[in-house]
mmCIF file of C-alpha atoms in Angstrom:
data_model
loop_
_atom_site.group_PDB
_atom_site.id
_atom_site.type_symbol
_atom_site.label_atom_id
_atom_site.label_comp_id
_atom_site.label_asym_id
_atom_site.label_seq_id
_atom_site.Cartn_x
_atom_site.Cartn_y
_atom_site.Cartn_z
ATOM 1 C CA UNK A 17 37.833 77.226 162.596
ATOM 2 C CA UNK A 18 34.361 77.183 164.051
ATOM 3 C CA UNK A 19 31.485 76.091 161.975
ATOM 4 C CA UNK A 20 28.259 76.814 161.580
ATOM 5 C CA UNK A 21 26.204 74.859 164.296
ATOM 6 C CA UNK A 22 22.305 74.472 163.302
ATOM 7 C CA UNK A 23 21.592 77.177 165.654
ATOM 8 C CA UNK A 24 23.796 79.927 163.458
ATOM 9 C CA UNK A 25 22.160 79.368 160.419
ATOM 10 C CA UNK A 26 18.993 80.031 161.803
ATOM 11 C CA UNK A 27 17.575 83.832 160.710
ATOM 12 C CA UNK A 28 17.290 86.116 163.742
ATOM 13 C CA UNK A 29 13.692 86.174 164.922
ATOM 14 C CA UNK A 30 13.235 89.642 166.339
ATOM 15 C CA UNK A 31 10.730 91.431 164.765
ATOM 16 C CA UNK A 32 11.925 95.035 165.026
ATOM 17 C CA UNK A 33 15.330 93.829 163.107
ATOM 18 C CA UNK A 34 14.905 94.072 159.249
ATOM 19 C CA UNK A 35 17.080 91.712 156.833
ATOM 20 C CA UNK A 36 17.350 91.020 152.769
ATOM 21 C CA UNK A 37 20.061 90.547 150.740
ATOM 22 C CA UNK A 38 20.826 91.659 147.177
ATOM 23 C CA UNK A 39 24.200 89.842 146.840
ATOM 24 C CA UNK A 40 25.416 87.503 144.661
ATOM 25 C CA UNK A 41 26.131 83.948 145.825
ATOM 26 C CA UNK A 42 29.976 83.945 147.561
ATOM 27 C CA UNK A 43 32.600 82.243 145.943
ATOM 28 C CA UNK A 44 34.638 79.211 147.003
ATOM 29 C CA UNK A 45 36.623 80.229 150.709
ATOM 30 C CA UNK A 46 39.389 79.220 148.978
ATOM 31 C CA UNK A 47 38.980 82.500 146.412
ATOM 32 C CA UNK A 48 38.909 85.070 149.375
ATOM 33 C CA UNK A 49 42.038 84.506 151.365
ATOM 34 C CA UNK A 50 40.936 87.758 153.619
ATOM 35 C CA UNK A 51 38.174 89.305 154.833
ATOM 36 C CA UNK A 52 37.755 92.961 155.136
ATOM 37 C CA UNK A 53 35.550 94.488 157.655
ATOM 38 C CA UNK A 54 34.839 98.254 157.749
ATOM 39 C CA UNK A 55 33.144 100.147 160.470
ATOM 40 C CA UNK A 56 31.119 103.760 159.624
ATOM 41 C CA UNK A 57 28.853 106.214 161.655
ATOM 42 C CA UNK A 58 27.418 107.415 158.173
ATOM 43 C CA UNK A 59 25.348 110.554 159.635
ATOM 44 C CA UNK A 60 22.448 109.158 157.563
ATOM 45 C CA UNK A 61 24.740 110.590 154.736
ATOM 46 C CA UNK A 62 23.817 114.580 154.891
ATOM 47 C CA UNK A 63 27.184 115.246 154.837
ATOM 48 C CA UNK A 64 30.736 116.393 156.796
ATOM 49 C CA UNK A 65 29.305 120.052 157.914
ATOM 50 C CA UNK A 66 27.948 118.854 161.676
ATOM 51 C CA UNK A 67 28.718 122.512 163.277
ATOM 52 C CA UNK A 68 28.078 124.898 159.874
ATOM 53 C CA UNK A 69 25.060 122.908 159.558
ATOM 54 C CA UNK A 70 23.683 123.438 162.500
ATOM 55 C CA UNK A 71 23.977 126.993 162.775
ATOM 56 C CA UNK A 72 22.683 127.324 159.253
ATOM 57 C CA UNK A 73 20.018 125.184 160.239
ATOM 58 C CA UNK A 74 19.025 127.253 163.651
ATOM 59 C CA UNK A 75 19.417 130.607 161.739
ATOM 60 C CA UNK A 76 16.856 129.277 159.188
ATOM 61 C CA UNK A 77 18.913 128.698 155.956
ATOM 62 C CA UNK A 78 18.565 124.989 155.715
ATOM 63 C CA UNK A 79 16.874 123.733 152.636
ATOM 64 C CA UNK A 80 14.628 120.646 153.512
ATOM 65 C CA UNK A 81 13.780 120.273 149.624
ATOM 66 C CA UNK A 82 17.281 119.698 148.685
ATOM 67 C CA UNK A 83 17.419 116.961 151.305
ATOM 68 C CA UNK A 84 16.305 114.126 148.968
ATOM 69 C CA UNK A 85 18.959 114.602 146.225
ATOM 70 C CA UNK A 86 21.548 115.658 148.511
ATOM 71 C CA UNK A 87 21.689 112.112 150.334
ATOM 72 C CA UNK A 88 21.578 110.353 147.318
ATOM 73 C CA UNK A 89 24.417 111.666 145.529
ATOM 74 C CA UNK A 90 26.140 110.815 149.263
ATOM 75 C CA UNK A 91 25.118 107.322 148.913
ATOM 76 C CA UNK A 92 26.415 106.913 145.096
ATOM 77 C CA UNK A 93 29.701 108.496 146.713
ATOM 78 C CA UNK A 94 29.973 105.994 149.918
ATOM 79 C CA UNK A 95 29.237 102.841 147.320
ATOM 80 C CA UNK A 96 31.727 104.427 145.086
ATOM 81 C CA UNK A 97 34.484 105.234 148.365
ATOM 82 C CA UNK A 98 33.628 101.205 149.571
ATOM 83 C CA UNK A 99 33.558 99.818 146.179
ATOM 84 C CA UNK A 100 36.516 101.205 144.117
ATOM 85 C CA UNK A 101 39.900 100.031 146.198
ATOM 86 C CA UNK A 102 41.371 103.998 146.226
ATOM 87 C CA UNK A 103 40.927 105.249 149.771
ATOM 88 C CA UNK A 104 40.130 101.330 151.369
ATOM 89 C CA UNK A 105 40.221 97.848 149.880
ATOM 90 C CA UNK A 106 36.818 97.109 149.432
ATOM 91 C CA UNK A 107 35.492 95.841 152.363
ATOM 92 C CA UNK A 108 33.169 92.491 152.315
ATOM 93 C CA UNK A 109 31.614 93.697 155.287
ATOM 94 C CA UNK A 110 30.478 97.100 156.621
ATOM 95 C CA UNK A 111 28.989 98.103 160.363
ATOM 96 C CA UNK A 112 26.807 100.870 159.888
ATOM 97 C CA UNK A 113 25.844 103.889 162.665
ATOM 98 C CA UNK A 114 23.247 106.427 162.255
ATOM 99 C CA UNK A 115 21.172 104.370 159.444
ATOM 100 C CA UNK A 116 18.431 106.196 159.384
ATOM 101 C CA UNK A 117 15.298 104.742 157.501
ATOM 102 C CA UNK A 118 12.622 106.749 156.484
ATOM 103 C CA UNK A 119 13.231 110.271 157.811
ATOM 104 C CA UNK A 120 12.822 113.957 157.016
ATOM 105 C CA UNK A 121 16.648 114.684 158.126
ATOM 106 C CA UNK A 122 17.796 111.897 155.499
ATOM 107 C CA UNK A 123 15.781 112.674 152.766
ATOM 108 C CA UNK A 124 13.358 109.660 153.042
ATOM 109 C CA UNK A 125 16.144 107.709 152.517
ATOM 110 C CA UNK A 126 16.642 103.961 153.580
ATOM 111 C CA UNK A 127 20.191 104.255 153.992
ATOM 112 C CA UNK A 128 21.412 100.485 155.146
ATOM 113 C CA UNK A 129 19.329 99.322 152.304
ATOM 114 C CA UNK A 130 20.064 101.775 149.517
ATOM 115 C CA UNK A 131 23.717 101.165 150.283
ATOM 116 C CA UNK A 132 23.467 97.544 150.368
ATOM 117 C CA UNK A 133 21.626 97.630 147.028
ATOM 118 C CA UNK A 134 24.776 99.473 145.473
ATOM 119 C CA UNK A 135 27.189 97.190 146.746
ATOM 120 C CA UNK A 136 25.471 94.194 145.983
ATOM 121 C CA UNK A 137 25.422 92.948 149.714
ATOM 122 C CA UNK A 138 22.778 91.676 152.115
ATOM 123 C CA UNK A 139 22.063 93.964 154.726
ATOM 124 C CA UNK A 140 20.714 93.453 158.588
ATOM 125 C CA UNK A 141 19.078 96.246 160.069
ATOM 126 C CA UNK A 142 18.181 97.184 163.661
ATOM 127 C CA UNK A 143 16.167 99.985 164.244
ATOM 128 C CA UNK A 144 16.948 102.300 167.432
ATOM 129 C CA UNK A 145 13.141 102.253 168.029
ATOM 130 C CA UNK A 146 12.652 106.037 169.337
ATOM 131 C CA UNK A 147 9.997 106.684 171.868
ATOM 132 C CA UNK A 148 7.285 108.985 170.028
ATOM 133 C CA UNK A 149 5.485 109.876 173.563
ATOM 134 C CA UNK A 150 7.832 113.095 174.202
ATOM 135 C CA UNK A 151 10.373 116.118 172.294
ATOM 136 C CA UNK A 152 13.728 114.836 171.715
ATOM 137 C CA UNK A 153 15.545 116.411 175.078
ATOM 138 C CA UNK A 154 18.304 119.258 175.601
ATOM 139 C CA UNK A 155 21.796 117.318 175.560
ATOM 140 C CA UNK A 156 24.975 119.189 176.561
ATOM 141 C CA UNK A 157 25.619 122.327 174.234
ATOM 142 C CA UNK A 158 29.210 120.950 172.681
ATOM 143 C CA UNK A 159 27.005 117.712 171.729
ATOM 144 C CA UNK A 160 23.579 119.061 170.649
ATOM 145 C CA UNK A 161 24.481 119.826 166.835
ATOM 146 C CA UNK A 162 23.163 117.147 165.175
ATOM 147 C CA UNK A 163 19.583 117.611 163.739
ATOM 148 C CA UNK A 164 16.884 115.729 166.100
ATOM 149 C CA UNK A 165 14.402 113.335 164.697
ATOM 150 C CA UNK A 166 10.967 114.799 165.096
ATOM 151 C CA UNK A 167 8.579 113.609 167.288
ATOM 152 C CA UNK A 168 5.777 113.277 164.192
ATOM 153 C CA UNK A 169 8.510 111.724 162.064
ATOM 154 C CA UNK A 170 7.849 108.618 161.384
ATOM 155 C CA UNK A 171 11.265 107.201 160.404
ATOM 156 C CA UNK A 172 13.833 105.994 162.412
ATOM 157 C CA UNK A 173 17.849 105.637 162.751
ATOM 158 C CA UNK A 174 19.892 102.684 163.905
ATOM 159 C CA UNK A 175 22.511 100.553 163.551
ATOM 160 C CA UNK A 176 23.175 98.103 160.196
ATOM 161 C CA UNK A 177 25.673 95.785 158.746
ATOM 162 C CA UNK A 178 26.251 94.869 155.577
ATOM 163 C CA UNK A 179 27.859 91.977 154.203
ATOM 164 C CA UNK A 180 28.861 89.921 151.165
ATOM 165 C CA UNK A 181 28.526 86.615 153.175
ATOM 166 C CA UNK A 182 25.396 85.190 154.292
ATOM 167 C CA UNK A 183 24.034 86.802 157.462
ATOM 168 C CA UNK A 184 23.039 83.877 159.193
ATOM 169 C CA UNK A 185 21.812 85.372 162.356
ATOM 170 C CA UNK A 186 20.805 89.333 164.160
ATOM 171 C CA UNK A 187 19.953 90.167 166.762
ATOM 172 C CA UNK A 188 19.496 92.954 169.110
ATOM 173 C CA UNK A 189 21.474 94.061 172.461
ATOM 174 C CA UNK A 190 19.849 96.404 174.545
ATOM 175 C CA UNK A 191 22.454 98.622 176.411
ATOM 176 C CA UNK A 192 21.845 100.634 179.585
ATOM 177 C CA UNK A 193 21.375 104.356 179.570
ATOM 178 C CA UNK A 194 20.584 106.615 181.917
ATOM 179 C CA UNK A 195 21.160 110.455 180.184
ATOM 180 C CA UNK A 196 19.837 111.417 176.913
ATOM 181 C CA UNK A 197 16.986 109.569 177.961
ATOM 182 C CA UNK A 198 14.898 109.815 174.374
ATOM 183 C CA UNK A 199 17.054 108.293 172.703
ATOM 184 C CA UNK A 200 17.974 104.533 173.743
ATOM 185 C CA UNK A 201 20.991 102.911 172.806
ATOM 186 C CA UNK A 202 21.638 99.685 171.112
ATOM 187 C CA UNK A 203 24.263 97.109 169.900
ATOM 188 C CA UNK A 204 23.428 94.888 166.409
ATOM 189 C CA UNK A 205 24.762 91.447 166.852
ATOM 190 C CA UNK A 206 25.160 89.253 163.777
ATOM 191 C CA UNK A 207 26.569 85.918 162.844
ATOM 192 C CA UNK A 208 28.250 85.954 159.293
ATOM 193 C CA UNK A 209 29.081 82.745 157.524
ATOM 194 C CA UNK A 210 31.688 83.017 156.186
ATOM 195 C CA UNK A 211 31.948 79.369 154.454
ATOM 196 C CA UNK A 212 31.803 77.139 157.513
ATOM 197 C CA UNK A 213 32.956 79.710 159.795
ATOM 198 C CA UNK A 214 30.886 81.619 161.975
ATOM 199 C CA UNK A 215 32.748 85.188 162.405
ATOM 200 C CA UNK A 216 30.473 87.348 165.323
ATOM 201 C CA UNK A 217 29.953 91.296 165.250
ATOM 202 C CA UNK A 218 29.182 93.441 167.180
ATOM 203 C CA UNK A 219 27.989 96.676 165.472
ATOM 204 C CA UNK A 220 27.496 99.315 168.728
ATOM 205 C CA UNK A 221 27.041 103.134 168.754
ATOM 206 C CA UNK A 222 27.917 104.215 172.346
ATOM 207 C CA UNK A 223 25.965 107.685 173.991
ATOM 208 C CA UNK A 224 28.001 110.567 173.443
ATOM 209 C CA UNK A 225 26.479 112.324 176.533
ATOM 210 C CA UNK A 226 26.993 109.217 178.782
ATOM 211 C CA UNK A 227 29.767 109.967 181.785
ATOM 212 C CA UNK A 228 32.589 107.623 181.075
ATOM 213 C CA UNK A 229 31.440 104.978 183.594
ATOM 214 C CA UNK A 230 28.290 104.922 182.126
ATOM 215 C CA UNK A 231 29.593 104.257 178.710
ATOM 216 C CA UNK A 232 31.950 101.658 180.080
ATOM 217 C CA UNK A 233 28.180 99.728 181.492
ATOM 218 C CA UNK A 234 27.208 99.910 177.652
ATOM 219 C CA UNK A 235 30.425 98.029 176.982
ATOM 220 C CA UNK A 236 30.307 95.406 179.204
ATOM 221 C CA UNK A 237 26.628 94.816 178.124
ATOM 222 C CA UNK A 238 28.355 93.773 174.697
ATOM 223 C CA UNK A 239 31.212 92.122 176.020
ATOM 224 C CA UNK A 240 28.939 89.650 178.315
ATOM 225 C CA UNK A 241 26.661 88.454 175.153
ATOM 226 C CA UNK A 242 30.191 88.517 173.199
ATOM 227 C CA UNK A 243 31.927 86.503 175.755
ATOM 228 C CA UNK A 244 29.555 83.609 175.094
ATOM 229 C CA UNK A 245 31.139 83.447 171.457
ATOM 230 C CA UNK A 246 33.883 80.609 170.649
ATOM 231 C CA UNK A 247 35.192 81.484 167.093
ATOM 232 C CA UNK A 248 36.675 84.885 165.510
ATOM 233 C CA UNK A 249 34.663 87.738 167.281
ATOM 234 C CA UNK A 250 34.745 91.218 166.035
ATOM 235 C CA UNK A 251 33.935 94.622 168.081
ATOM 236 C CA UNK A 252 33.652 97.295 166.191
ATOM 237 C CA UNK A 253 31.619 100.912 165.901
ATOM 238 C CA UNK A 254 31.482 104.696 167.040
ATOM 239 C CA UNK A 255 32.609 104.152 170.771
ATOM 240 C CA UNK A 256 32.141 108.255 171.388
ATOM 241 C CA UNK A 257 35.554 108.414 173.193
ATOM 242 C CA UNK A 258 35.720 112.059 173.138
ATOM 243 C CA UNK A 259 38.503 112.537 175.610
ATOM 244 C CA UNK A 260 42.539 110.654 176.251
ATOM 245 C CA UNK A 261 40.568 109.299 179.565
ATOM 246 C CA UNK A 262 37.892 107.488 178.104
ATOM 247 C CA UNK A 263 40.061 106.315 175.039
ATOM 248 C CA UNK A 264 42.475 104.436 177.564
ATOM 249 C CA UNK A 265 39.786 103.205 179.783
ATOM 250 C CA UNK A 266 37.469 101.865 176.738
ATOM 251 C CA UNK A 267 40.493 100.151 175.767
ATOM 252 C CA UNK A 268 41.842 98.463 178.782
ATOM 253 C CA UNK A 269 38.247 97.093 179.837
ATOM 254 C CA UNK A 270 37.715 95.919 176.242
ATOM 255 C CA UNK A 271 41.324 94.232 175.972
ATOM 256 C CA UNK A 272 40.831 92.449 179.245
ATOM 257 C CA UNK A 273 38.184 90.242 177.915
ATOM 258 C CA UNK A 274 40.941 89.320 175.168
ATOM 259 C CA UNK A 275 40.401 91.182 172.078
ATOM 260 C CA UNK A 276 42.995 93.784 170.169
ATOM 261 C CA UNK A 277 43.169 96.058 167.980
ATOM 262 C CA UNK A 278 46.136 97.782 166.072
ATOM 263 C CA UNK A 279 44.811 101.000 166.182
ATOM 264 C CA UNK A 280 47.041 103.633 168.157
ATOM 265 C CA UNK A 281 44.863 105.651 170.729
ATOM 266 C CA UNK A 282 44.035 109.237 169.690
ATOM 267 C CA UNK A 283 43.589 108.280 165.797
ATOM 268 C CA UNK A 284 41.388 111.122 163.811
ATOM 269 C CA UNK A 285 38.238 109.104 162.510
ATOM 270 C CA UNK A 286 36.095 112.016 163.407
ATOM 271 C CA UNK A 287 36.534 115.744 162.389
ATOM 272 C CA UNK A 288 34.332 119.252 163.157
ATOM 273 C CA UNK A 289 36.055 122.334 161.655
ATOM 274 C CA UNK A 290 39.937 121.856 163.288
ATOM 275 C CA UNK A 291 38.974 119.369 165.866
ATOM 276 C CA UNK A 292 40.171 115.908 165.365
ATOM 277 C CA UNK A 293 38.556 112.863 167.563
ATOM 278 C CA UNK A 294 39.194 108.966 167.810
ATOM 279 C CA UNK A 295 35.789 107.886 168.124
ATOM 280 C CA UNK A 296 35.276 104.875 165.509
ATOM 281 C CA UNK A 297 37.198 101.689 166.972
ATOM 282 C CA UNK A 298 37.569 98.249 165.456
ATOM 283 C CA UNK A 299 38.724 95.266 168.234
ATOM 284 C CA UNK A 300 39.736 91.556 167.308
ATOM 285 C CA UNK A 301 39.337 88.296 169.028
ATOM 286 C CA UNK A 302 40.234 85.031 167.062
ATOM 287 C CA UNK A 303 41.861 86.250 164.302
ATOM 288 C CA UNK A 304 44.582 88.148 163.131
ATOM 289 C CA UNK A 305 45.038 91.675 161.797
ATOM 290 C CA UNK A 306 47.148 91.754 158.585
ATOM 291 C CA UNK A 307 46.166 95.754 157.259
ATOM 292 C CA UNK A 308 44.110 98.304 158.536
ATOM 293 C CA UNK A 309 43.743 102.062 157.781
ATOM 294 C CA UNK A 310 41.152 105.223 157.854
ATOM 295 C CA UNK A 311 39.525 106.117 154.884
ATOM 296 C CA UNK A 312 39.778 109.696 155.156
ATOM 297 C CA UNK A 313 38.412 112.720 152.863
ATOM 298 C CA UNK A 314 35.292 111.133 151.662
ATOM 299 C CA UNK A 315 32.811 113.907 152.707
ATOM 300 C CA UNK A 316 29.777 111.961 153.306
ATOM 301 C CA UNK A 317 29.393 112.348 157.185
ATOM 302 C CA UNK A 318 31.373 113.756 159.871
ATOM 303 C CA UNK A 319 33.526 110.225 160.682
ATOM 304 C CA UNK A 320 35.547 108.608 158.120
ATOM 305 C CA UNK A 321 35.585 104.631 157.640
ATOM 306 C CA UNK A 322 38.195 102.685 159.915
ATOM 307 C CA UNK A 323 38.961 99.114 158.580
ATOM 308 C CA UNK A 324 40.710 96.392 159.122
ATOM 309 C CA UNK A 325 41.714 92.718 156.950
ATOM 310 C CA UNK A 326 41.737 89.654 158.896
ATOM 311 C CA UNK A 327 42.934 86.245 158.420
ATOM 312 C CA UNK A 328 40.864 83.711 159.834
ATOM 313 C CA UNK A 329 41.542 80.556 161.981
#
């Protein structure tokens, strides 16, 4: 086991990264022989309908004022899907993607912290801190469904994790991009104490409209702060592998710094009308793998929840 240096228990410092808790002080280690760790791009929690609701959306039959309500009665559904055992064991620690705080597409929602409320968890949360100088860009037809942010909005998406243990430390990880320029792309690291153990995540949601070798730069930029980690290290988050190719080549550059993961390549975690991708990944280093699964049929976004229960040390 690693424990907590002084250092870990410190509370990240960066500004821009927002952190409370509203969970109950852990039990004795002894009492939790695993630890479950789930991984979910959310969509901000408007729902499975990416390519319906875009065309409704473009042909004018969205209905902003239902946006509010809708989200919420997503949110009491995700807390119920992450809280009740049926479709996952109830995970004491979730990686969030598309969090979005404050904006018109999610209802004025705070989602990381609405969610975190529910469960009962404390909650880090790293804002992708969108430029408001310019229009959110074309991206490639096939990928430009999902509703933009607008420039007068004044919310924000990102990445969040939640957890039942102490987060002891966040920070951000700045990843290079080149395409799909307004919106940058970022990785949430966080130390979670787990008793006297430190476990490290990394929460990352890679560009969809990078070219494989530029997602694969976006990786290593992870894998370098990650490799600095002694103690059970967790990588985990919507990787955008949208073809075999970059599947197997995500994979073989991730597993040569050491980690695993038991998922087989080409799992569904995402789905659009018949189409079935494996975009949500979960990777291991320090610890082992006893159960893992794919929460499917839950309805609140366009990815279901991959997750995975470790033994430590």
């Amino acid at each position: 086991m690693i424990e907590l240096s002084e250092e870990q228990v410190t509370p990240g410092t960066d500004a821009s990264i927002e952190m409370d808790s509203f969970a109950s002080p852990p039990g004795p280690t002894a009492e939790r022989p695993r630890l479950v760790i789930a991984s979910y791009n959310i969509r901000y929690a408007v729902g499975s309908y990416l390519i319906t609701g875009s065309i409704l959306r473009r042909a004018g039959l969205s209905m902003p004022a239902r946006r509010k309500g809708l989200v919420a009665r997503h949110l009491r559904r995700a807390a119920r899907a992450l809280s009740d055992g049926k479709r996952l064991p109830a995970p004491d620690i979730v990686a969030l993607q598309e969090a979005d705080k404050g904006t018109a597409r999610a209802g004025g929602h705070h989602v990381a912290r609405e969610l975190a409320r529910a469960l009962r968890m404390s909650y880090a949360h790293a804002p992708a801190c969108l430029p408001r100088d310019e229009e959110p860009r074309a991206k490639q037809w096939y990928l430009d469904f999902e509703e933009h942010i607008a420039r007068h909005d004044t919310g924000d998406t990102g990445v969040a994790l939640l957890s039942r243990f102490p987060v002891s430390r966040a920070a951000r990880v700045e990843l290079p991009w080149t395409n799909c320029a307004w919106r940058p792309r970022l990785a949430l690291e966080t130390v979670v104490a787990v008793g006297t153990t430190a476990v490290y995540i990394y929460n990352t949601h890679i560009d969809p409209h990078a070219s494989i070798d530029e997602q694969l730069a976006q990786h290593e930029a992870v894998l370098r702060s990650a490799d600095e980690k002694r103690g059970p290290t967790i990588l985990l988050g919507d990787f955008n592998t949208l073809t075999r190719v970059s599947c197997a080549r995500m994979r073989a550059a991730v597993e040569a710094h050491g980690y695993r993961t038991p998922m087989p390549t080409r799992l569904a975690t995402w789905r659009a009308g018949l189409i079935r991708l494996h975009t949500d990944w979960i990777f291991v280093r320090g610890a082992q793998v006893r159960r893992w699964g794919v929460a499917r049929r839950l309805g609140v976004s366009d990815h279901w929840p991959v997750w995975v229960e470790l033994a430590l040390g």
